[in-house]
Short mmCIF file of C-alpha atoms in Angstrom, two decimals:
data_model
loop_
_atom_site.label_atom_id
_atom_site.label_comp_id
_atom_site.label_asym_id
_atom_site.label_seq_id
_atom_site.Cartn_x
_atom_site.Cartn_y
_atom_site.Cartn_z
CA MET X 1 75.19 -32.69 -76.71
CA ALA X 2 77.12 -35.26 -78.70
CA GLY X 3 75.10 -36.00 -81.93
CA TYR X 4 74.18 -32.26 -82.33
CA LEU X 5 74.97 -30.34 -85.52
CA ASP X 6 73.31 -27.00 -86.44
CA SER X 7 74.34 -24.42 -89.18
CA ARG X 8 74.06 -20.77 -88.83
CA LYS X 9 74.89 -17.42 -90.79
CA LEU X 10 77.74 -15.06 -89.69
CA THR X 11 77.59 -11.43 -90.32
CA ASN X 12 80.67 -10.67 -88.69
CA VAL X 13 83.30 -13.67 -89.47
CA LYS X 14 86.49 -11.75 -88.14
CA GLY X 15 84.82 -11.02 -84.83
CA ARG X 16 83.31 -14.75 -84.55
CA ILE X 17 86.70 -16.20 -84.99
CA LYS X 18 88.33 -13.82 -82.64
CA TYR X 19 85.57 -14.81 -80.02
CA ILE X 20 85.96 -18.65 -80.38
CA THR X 21 89.73 -18.55 -80.04
CA ASN X 22 89.83 -16.02 -77.02
CA LYS X 23 91.15 -17.66 -73.97
CA ASP X 24 89.41 -15.18 -71.73
CA LYS X 25 85.87 -15.63 -73.27
CA GLN X 26 86.14 -19.38 -73.48
CA GLU X 27 85.92 -21.63 -70.54
CA ASN X 28 88.26 -24.17 -72.08
CA ILE X 29 89.58 -24.29 -75.62
CA VAL X 30 90.80 -27.69 -76.38
CA ASP X 31 92.14 -27.45 -79.96
CA TYR X 32 92.34 -24.69 -82.73
CA PHE X 33 93.05 -24.97 -86.48
CA ASN X 34 92.82 -22.68 -89.40
CA THR X 35 93.37 -23.62 -93.05
CA VAL X 36 94.27 -20.02 -93.98
CA ASP X 37 95.55 -17.00 -92.22
CA ASN X 38 93.45 -14.15 -90.79
CA GLU X 39 94.12 -11.94 -93.91
CA PHE X 40 92.02 -14.25 -95.93
CA TRP X 41 88.83 -13.78 -93.62
CA LYS X 42 89.52 -9.99 -93.72
CA MET X 43 89.46 -9.96 -97.63
CA LEU X 44 86.38 -12.41 -97.50
CA ALA X 45 84.36 -10.10 -95.34
CA LYS X 46 85.20 -6.98 -97.28
CA GLU X 47 84.18 -8.67 -100.73
CA ASN X 48 81.14 -10.03 -99.16
CA GLN X 49 80.14 -6.57 -97.60
CA GLU X 50 80.79 -4.92 -101.31
CA ARG X 51 78.74 -7.40 -103.12
CA HIS X 52 75.82 -7.17 -100.96
CA ARG X 53 75.71 -3.41 -101.29
CA GLN X 54 76.02 -3.66 -105.17
CA VAL X 55 72.95 -6.04 -105.22
CA LYS X 56 70.98 -3.90 -102.79
CA ALA X 57 69.87 -7.21 -101.06
CA GLY X 58 68.91 -5.39 -97.84
CA GLY X 59 69.33 -6.86 -94.36
CA LYS X 60 72.64 -7.88 -93.01
CA CYS X 61 75.31 -9.49 -95.17
CA CYS X 62 76.33 -13.07 -94.65
CA GLU X 63 79.98 -13.01 -94.51
CA ALA X 64 80.57 -16.89 -93.68
CA ARG X 65 78.83 -19.79 -92.07
CA GLU X 66 79.23 -21.74 -89.02
CA LEU X 67 78.53 -25.41 -88.03
CA ILE X 68 78.31 -25.95 -84.34
CA ILE X 69 78.90 -29.82 -83.79
CA GLY X 70 78.51 -31.89 -80.51
CA ILE X 71 81.28 -34.31 -79.83
CA PRO X 72 81.45 -37.26 -77.50
CA GLN X 73 83.47 -36.88 -74.38
CA ASN X 74 86.09 -39.70 -75.08
CA THR X 75 86.45 -38.93 -78.67
CA THR X 76 90.21 -37.45 -79.30
CA ILE X 77 89.25 -35.85 -82.70
CA THR X 78 91.52 -32.81 -83.62
CA ALA X 79 90.52 -29.37 -85.03
CA GLU X 80 92.78 -30.09 -88.01
CA GLN X 81 90.97 -33.38 -88.72
CA ILE X 82 87.54 -31.66 -88.77
CA CYS X 83 88.97 -28.78 -90.97
CA ASN X 84 90.35 -31.29 -93.40
CA THR X 85 87.50 -33.43 -93.58
CA PHE X 86 85.31 -30.49 -94.51
CA LYS X 87 87.74 -28.98 -96.83
CA ASN X 88 88.43 -32.29 -98.72
CA LYS X 89 84.56 -32.50 -99.14
CA TYR X 90 83.62 -28.89 -100.23
CA GLY X 91 86.89 -27.35 -101.19
CA VAL X 92 86.43 -24.24 -99.11
CA GLU X 93 88.82 -22.72 -96.47
CA CYS X 94 87.64 -23.18 -92.70
CA SER X 95 88.52 -22.43 -89.19
CA CYS X 96 87.80 -24.70 -86.23
CA ALA X 97 88.05 -24.34 -82.49
CA ILE X 98 86.94 -27.23 -80.07
CA HIS X 99 85.70 -26.25 -76.72
CA GLN X 100 84.99 -28.00 -73.61
CA ASN X 101 82.87 -26.67 -70.64
CA ASN X 102 81.04 -28.10 -67.58
CA LYS X 103 77.63 -26.79 -66.86
CA ALA X 104 75.61 -28.17 -63.77
CA GLY X 105 77.92 -31.26 -63.70
CA ILE X 106 77.42 -32.05 -67.60
CA ILE X 107 80.64 -31.76 -69.65
CA ASN X 108 79.81 -30.36 -73.05
CA LYS X 109 82.42 -30.90 -75.63
CA HIS X 110 81.70 -29.48 -79.02
CA CYS X 111 83.37 -27.64 -82.02
CA HIS X 112 82.72 -24.40 -83.86
CA LEU X 113 83.47 -24.91 -87.62
CA ILE X 114 83.59 -21.65 -89.54
CA PHE X 115 83.66 -21.77 -93.30
CA SER X 116 83.52 -19.65 -96.41
CA GLU X 117 80.84 -19.88 -98.98
CA ARG X 118 83.36 -18.74 -101.57
CA ILE X 119 86.66 -20.01 -103.01
CA LYS X 120 89.41 -17.58 -103.61
CA LEU X 121 90.37 -17.23 -107.25
CA ASP X 122 93.81 -17.99 -108.56
CA ALA X 123 94.12 -14.50 -110.06
CA PRO X 124 91.97 -11.41 -109.51
CA GLU X 125 88.84 -10.77 -111.75
CA ILE X 126 87.99 -7.33 -113.07
CA VAL X 127 84.51 -6.93 -113.46
CA GLU X 128 83.34 -4.14 -115.74
CA GLU X 129 80.99 -1.32 -115.23
CA LYS X 130 77.34 -2.25 -116.74
CA ARG X 131 74.73 0.40 -117.51
CA ALA X 132 71.18 0.04 -118.76
CA SER X 133 71.38 0.24 -122.62
CA ARG X 134 67.74 1.56 -122.46
CA THR X 135 64.95 2.37 -120.11
CA TYR X 136 63.33 -0.58 -118.29
CA TYR X 137 59.94 -0.80 -116.50
CA TYR X 138 59.15 -3.24 -113.83
CA ASP X 139 56.03 -4.28 -112.24
CA GLU X 140 55.18 -4.84 -108.48
CA LYS X 141 56.81 -8.41 -108.62
CA GLY X 142 59.99 -7.15 -110.15
CA LYS X 143 59.29 -8.31 -113.60
CA LYS X 144 59.83 -6.46 -116.92
CA CYS X 145 56.63 -5.10 -118.10
CA LYS X 146 55.27 -2.04 -120.08
CA LYS X 147 55.31 1.60 -119.02
CA ALA X 148 51.72 1.66 -118.37
CA GLY X 149 51.73 -0.91 -115.72
CA ALA X 150 55.21 -0.04 -114.29
CA VAL X 151 55.79 0.78 -110.47
CA LYS X 152 59.51 1.18 -111.08
CA THR X 153 61.63 2.81 -113.81
CA VAL X 154 65.39 2.33 -114.63
CA LYS X 155 66.30 5.14 -117.06
CA LYS X 156 68.74 4.30 -119.78
CA GLY X 157 72.43 5.07 -118.88
CA THR X 158 71.68 4.08 -115.01
CA ILE X 159 74.82 2.23 -113.67
CA LEU X 160 73.65 -1.62 -112.88
CA GLN X 161 77.02 -2.73 -111.85
CA LYS X 162 79.97 -0.74 -110.57
CA GLY X 163 83.19 -1.78 -111.92
CA SER X 164 85.33 -3.84 -109.35
CA THR X 165 87.98 -6.37 -108.90
CA ARG X 166 86.68 -9.66 -107.37
CA TYR X 167 89.23 -12.01 -105.32
CA PHE X 168 86.49 -14.78 -104.84
CA SER X 169 84.04 -16.92 -106.65
CA ASP X 170 80.25 -16.69 -106.43
CA LYS X 171 78.84 -18.24 -103.31
CA ASN X 172 78.02 -21.86 -103.25
CA GLU X 173 74.11 -21.74 -103.00
CA HIS X 174 74.32 -25.59 -101.71
CA PHE X 175 75.40 -24.32 -98.30
CA LYS X 176 71.99 -22.72 -97.65
CA THR X 177 69.94 -25.87 -98.17
CA GLN X 178 68.77 -28.51 -95.75
CA LYS X 179 70.45 -31.33 -97.95
CA PHE X 180 73.77 -29.73 -96.91
CA VAL X 181 72.88 -29.91 -93.35
CA TYR X 182 72.08 -33.70 -93.63
CA GLU X 183 75.25 -34.26 -95.61
CA CYS X 184 77.36 -32.83 -92.94
CA LYS X 185 75.43 -34.84 -90.21
CA GLU X 186 76.51 -37.94 -91.99
CA LEU X 187 80.08 -36.58 -92.76
CA PHE X 188 80.77 -35.72 -89.18
CA LEU X 189 78.37 -37.46 -86.74
CA LYS X 190 78.13 -40.72 -88.61
CA ASN X 191 81.51 -41.35 -90.56
CA LEU X 192 84.10 -39.20 -88.58
CA LEU X 193 82.78 -39.37 -84.82
CA GLN X 194 81.05 -42.80 -85.31
CA ILE X 195 77.75 -41.74 -83.58
CA ASP X 196 74.72 -43.76 -84.32
CA TRP X 197 73.06 -41.50 -86.76
CA SER X 198 71.05 -41.94 -89.94
CA LEU X 199 68.97 -39.77 -92.21
CA ARG X 200 65.84 -42.04 -91.79
CA ALA X 201 66.14 -41.75 -87.86
CA GLU X 202 66.47 -37.88 -88.17
CA LYS X 203 63.22 -37.74 -90.30
CA GLN X 204 61.34 -39.99 -88.10
CA ASN X 205 62.20 -37.90 -84.98
CA LYS X 206 60.95 -35.01 -86.94
CA GLU X 207 57.67 -36.65 -88.11
CA LEU X 208 56.78 -38.06 -84.64
CA SER X 209 57.70 -35.10 -82.68
CA GLU X 210 54.94 -34.21 -80.03
CA LYS X 211 53.01 -31.13 -80.82
CA HIS X 212 53.07 -28.29 -78.28
CA ILE X 213 49.55 -27.89 -76.57
CA GLY X 214 48.91 -24.07 -75.92
CA LYS X 215 46.69 -22.65 -73.11
CA ASN X 216 42.82 -22.88 -73.75
CA ASN X 217 43.36 -24.98 -77.15
CA PRO X 218 39.98 -26.51 -78.06
CA LYS X 219 41.76 -29.43 -79.41
CA ALA X 220 43.83 -30.15 -76.45
CA GLU X 221 42.60 -33.44 -75.69
CA TYR X 222 42.85 -34.70 -79.37
CA ILE X 223 46.35 -33.19 -79.42
CA LYS X 224 47.15 -35.08 -76.24
CA GLN X 225 45.84 -38.49 -77.58
CA ASN X 226 47.74 -38.00 -80.81
CA ASN X 227 51.13 -37.10 -79.14
CA LYS X 228 50.81 -40.24 -76.99
CA LEU X 229 49.93 -42.42 -80.15
CA LYS X 230 53.26 -40.92 -81.76
CA SER X 231 55.26 -41.58 -78.72
CA MET X 232 54.15 -45.20 -78.66
CA LEU X 233 54.97 -45.78 -82.25
CA LYS X 234 58.39 -44.00 -82.01
CA ASN X 235 59.32 -46.37 -79.08
CA VAL X 236 58.08 -49.28 -80.86
CA CYS X 237 59.91 -48.39 -84.27
CA ASN X 238 63.33 -47.60 -82.30
CA ALA X 239 62.98 -50.95 -80.79
CA SER X 240 62.08 -52.69 -83.93
CA ASP X 241 65.24 -51.13 -85.67
CA PHE X 242 67.26 -52.78 -83.16
CA ILE X 243 65.62 -56.10 -82.89
CA PHE X 244 65.96 -56.67 -86.77
CA GLU X 245 69.28 -54.99 -87.02
CA GLN X 246 67.89 -52.35 -89.50
CA GLU X 247 69.07 -48.72 -89.80
CA LYS X 248 67.24 -46.34 -87.39
CA GLY X 249 64.30 -44.99 -89.08
CA TYR X 250 63.61 -47.90 -91.48
CA ALA X 251 60.74 -49.52 -89.27
CA LEU X 252 58.54 -46.20 -89.48
CA GLU X 253 59.05 -46.07 -93.20
CA ASP X 254 58.01 -49.71 -93.47
CA PHE X 255 54.90 -49.16 -91.21
CA LYS X 256 53.98 -46.20 -93.42
CA LYS X 257 54.33 -48.17 -96.58
CA GLY X 258 52.76 -51.56 -95.39
CA TYR X 259 49.74 -49.79 -93.53
CA GLY X 260 49.23 -46.93 -96.09
CA VAL X 261 49.87 -44.21 -93.66
CA LYS X 262 50.40 -40.94 -95.04
CA ASN X 263 50.73 -38.42 -91.96
CA PHE X 264 50.25 -38.37 -88.04
CA SER X 265 47.68 -35.29 -88.04
CA ILE X 266 44.90 -35.23 -85.65
CA ARG X 267 42.29 -35.41 -88.32
CA ASN X 268 43.65 -39.04 -88.97
CA PHE X 269 44.02 -40.13 -85.35
CA GLU X 270 41.24 -42.78 -85.32
CA GLU X 271 42.45 -44.51 -88.48
CA ASN X 272 46.12 -44.18 -87.36
CA GLU X 273 45.17 -45.50 -83.77
CA TYR X 274 44.01 -48.83 -85.34
CA LYS X 275 46.96 -49.31 -87.66
CA VAL X 276 49.42 -48.56 -84.99
CA TYR X 277 48.12 -51.08 -82.39
CA ARG X 278 48.05 -53.57 -85.31
CA PHE X 279 51.66 -52.86 -85.98
CA VAL X 280 52.59 -53.00 -82.20
CA GLU X 281 50.91 -56.44 -81.93
CA GLU X 282 52.64 -57.67 -85.03
CA THR X 283 56.04 -56.54 -83.72
CA GLN X 284 55.43 -58.24 -80.45
CA VAL X 285 55.05 -61.47 -82.15
CA ARG X 286 58.03 -60.96 -84.45
CA TYR X 287 60.00 -59.84 -81.34
CA LYS X 288 59.43 -62.99 -79.33
CA GLN X 289 60.09 -65.29 -82.25
CA ARG X 290 63.52 -63.26 -82.68
CA VAL X 291 64.56 -63.79 -79.21
CA LYS X 292 63.71 -67.64 -79.49
CA ASP X 293 65.92 -67.81 -82.44
CA ASP X 294 68.91 -65.93 -81.03
CA VAL X 295 68.80 -68.11 -77.81
CA LYS X 296 68.65 -71.11 -79.97
CA LYS X 297 71.53 -69.79 -82.08
CA HIS X 298 73.28 -69.07 -78.77
CA ASN X 299 72.95 -72.49 -77.37
CA GLU X 300 74.16 -74.01 -80.61
CA ILE X 301 77.51 -72.06 -80.68
CA ASN X 302 77.78 -72.75 -76.65
CA ARG X 303 77.38 -76.35 -77.57
CA ASP X 304 80.05 -76.25 -80.23
CA ILE X 305 82.46 -74.60 -77.97
CA ARG X 306 81.99 -77.43 -75.47
CA TYR X 307 82.62 -79.96 -78.20
CA LEU X 308 85.64 -78.05 -79.38
CA GLN X 309 87.05 -78.05 -75.84
CA ASP X 310 86.54 -81.78 -75.12
CA ASN X 311 90.10 -83.38 -75.17
CA SER X 312 88.81 -86.89 -75.79
CA SER X 313 91.07 -88.87 -78.06
CA ASN X 314 88.11 -91.07 -79.83
CA TYR X 315 87.78 -90.86 -83.46
CA GLY X 316 84.08 -89.74 -83.44
CA MET X 317 84.87 -86.55 -81.40
CA LYS X 318 87.69 -85.46 -83.57
CA LYS X 319 85.26 -85.89 -86.51
CA VAL X 320 82.69 -83.71 -84.81
CA GLN X 321 85.33 -81.06 -84.17
CA GLU X 322 86.60 -81.15 -87.64
CA ILE X 323 83.13 -80.45 -88.79
CA ILE X 324 82.46 -77.72 -86.51
CA ILE X 325 85.83 -76.00 -87.48
CA ASN X 326 84.81 -76.26 -91.22
CA ASP X 327 81.46 -74.73 -90.60
CA TYR X 328 82.85 -71.86 -89.06
CA GLU X 329 85.82 -71.30 -91.24
CA PRO X 330 84.27 -68.74 -93.78
CA GLU X 331 83.51 -66.40 -90.59
CA SER X 332 86.59 -67.21 -88.35
CA LYS X 333 89.25 -67.18 -91.50
CA THR X 334 91.03 -70.01 -89.56
CA LYS X 335 91.35 -73.75 -89.26
CA ASP X 336 93.26 -73.61 -85.93
CA LYS X 337 91.03 -74.87 -83.12
CA PRO X 338 92.32 -72.73 -80.29
CA LYS X 339 91.55 -69.62 -82.71
CA VAL X 340 88.24 -70.86 -83.69
CA ILE X 341 87.40 -71.46 -79.99
CA ASP X 342 88.36 -67.73 -79.03
CA PHE X 343 86.41 -66.61 -82.23
CA LEU X 344 83.26 -68.31 -80.98
CA LYS X 345 83.74 -67.09 -77.21
CA ASN X 346 83.86 -63.56 -78.62
CA LYS X 347 80.78 -64.18 -80.85
CA ILE X 348 78.68 -65.83 -78.17
CA SER X 349 79.71 -63.02 -75.82
CA ASN X 350 78.30 -60.46 -78.19
CA MET X 351 75.06 -62.48 -78.74
CA LEU X 352 74.77 -62.57 -74.83
CA GLU X 353 74.90 -58.89 -74.77
CA ARG X 354 72.34 -58.32 -77.59
CA ILE X 355 69.96 -60.85 -76.05
CA LYS X 356 70.19 -58.92 -72.70
CA LYS X 357 69.33 -55.80 -74.72
CA LEU X 358 66.26 -57.36 -76.42
CA VAL X 359 64.83 -58.58 -73.00
CA SER X 360 65.21 -54.89 -71.71
CA LEU X 361 63.18 -53.72 -74.67
CA GLN X 362 59.80 -55.37 -73.81
CA ASP X 363 58.35 -52.23 -71.92
CA ASN X 364 59.11 -50.16 -75.19
CA LEU X 365 57.22 -52.81 -77.15
CA TYR X 366 54.11 -52.45 -74.57
CA ILE X 367 54.16 -56.07 -73.67
CA GLU X 368 52.28 -56.40 -70.41
CA PRO X 369 54.47 -57.78 -67.43
CA LYS X 370 52.51 -60.88 -67.21
CA ASN X 371 53.41 -61.61 -70.86
CA GLN X 372 57.08 -60.64 -70.79
CA ILE X 373 59.83 -63.46 -71.31
CA GLU X 374 62.63 -64.07 -68.77
CA ILE X 375 66.07 -65.42 -69.88
CA ILE X 376 67.79 -67.76 -67.43
CA GLN X 377 71.48 -68.98 -67.93
CA ASP X 378 72.42 -72.53 -66.85
CA ARG X 379 75.43 -72.09 -64.27
CA ARG X 380 76.83 -75.51 -65.43
CA ASP X 381 76.67 -75.46 -69.11
CA HIS X 382 75.97 -71.65 -69.76
CA SER X 383 73.20 -72.48 -72.14
CA LEU X 384 70.19 -70.25 -72.02
CA GLU X 385 66.62 -70.88 -71.30
CA ILE X 386 63.42 -68.98 -71.96
CA ARG X 387 60.87 -68.55 -69.32
CA ASP X 388 57.49 -67.65 -70.97
CA GLU X 389 54.04 -69.53 -70.49
CA SER X 390 53.47 -69.66 -74.26
CA TYR X 391 57.07 -71.06 -74.76
CA PHE X 392 56.51 -73.56 -72.23
CA ARG X 393 53.31 -74.78 -74.01
CA GLU X 394 55.21 -74.78 -77.25
CA GLN X 395 58.01 -76.82 -75.87
CA LYS X 396 55.33 -79.25 -74.23
CA GLN X 397 53.70 -79.71 -77.63
CA ILE X 398 56.91 -80.59 -79.24
CA GLU X 399 57.90 -83.14 -76.73
CA ARG X 400 54.59 -84.81 -77.10
CA ASP X 401 54.78 -84.76 -80.98
CA ASP X 402 58.40 -86.50 -80.69
CA PHE X 403 56.98 -88.95 -78.25
CA ASP X 404 54.12 -89.78 -80.57
CA LEU X 405 56.52 -90.36 -83.45
CA GLU X 406 58.59 -92.59 -81.31
CA MET X 407 55.68 -94.58 -80.53
#
């Protein structure tokens, strides 16, 4: 559930808070925090109901809203931190309960964040009674019109708004929008919980989601093919974002812009299919070059570490070590040789992990097994070698060119 965030209305805020904090009804309440006392929620519910009746909105009254947020199991975030983060951002009171339960061996850690759409006023506000100053006529759309076309009449003197005392501001309409949900995902998932989330990736997943095929659908085969194409593109885009160290979702935007793709409906399948396969081939070529560049960089750092670890006392080696230390100073922030060596070891370790991940992405890029590359590490000096037919041919050509130059 980690990485999940959903927003919903609450028609009984007092009951909901009581439910999420009831130990008899919750399997495991990890933590709870409330920025105000329960009297606040009681007053809020009462005023929301009164205002709902006054405007004759119909349906059930929304007394507050709730966010349900998936939390990674190893995260030690507290309910107070979640409440304070939200209140500092939006300025409204909130209540948070963190739950943890075990379903079919899967630990589900999440929180319920309940928040007010209104801010409590510093001083109560007296609202005077309003009456119609004259007779008004309204058409079917609720707009004012002449008497002849009216379907509703409000006579002069009719009470339009009863006098009342208000303790809360008007609702913040922003809380109803999709933009607010995206803001919360960035606020909680990306910033607070450090989950790999981006708006681009969110939109990509929505755009490339596979369409459900119902029974006896005459377009079933076309939908199936289009779903397969979208699945392929999604895999390649996700891999591409990692390969080129971009924010998730960037590759899809780049593909659509570069190939002039507007949407992925089945009516555009044939045109999109050609463009997707072109994009896949292009990404495969760029991928192999990136792996070669990373392996080359790895071997260069590995060589520099060996040079720095060389304890020879000759002048030439000391000069080489001095040059290496100066080259890495902007990154390492030091000229101390042992510290530079530790810095480079950590750097090369991270590079090795990244290269391993790159190699594992070949199936996601739809590279045929016979064309996949393999990385071999020399046990003696820890350098890396690429095993790939095209790479071998390339290296042999370089060797021949070097030999010709020497001749």
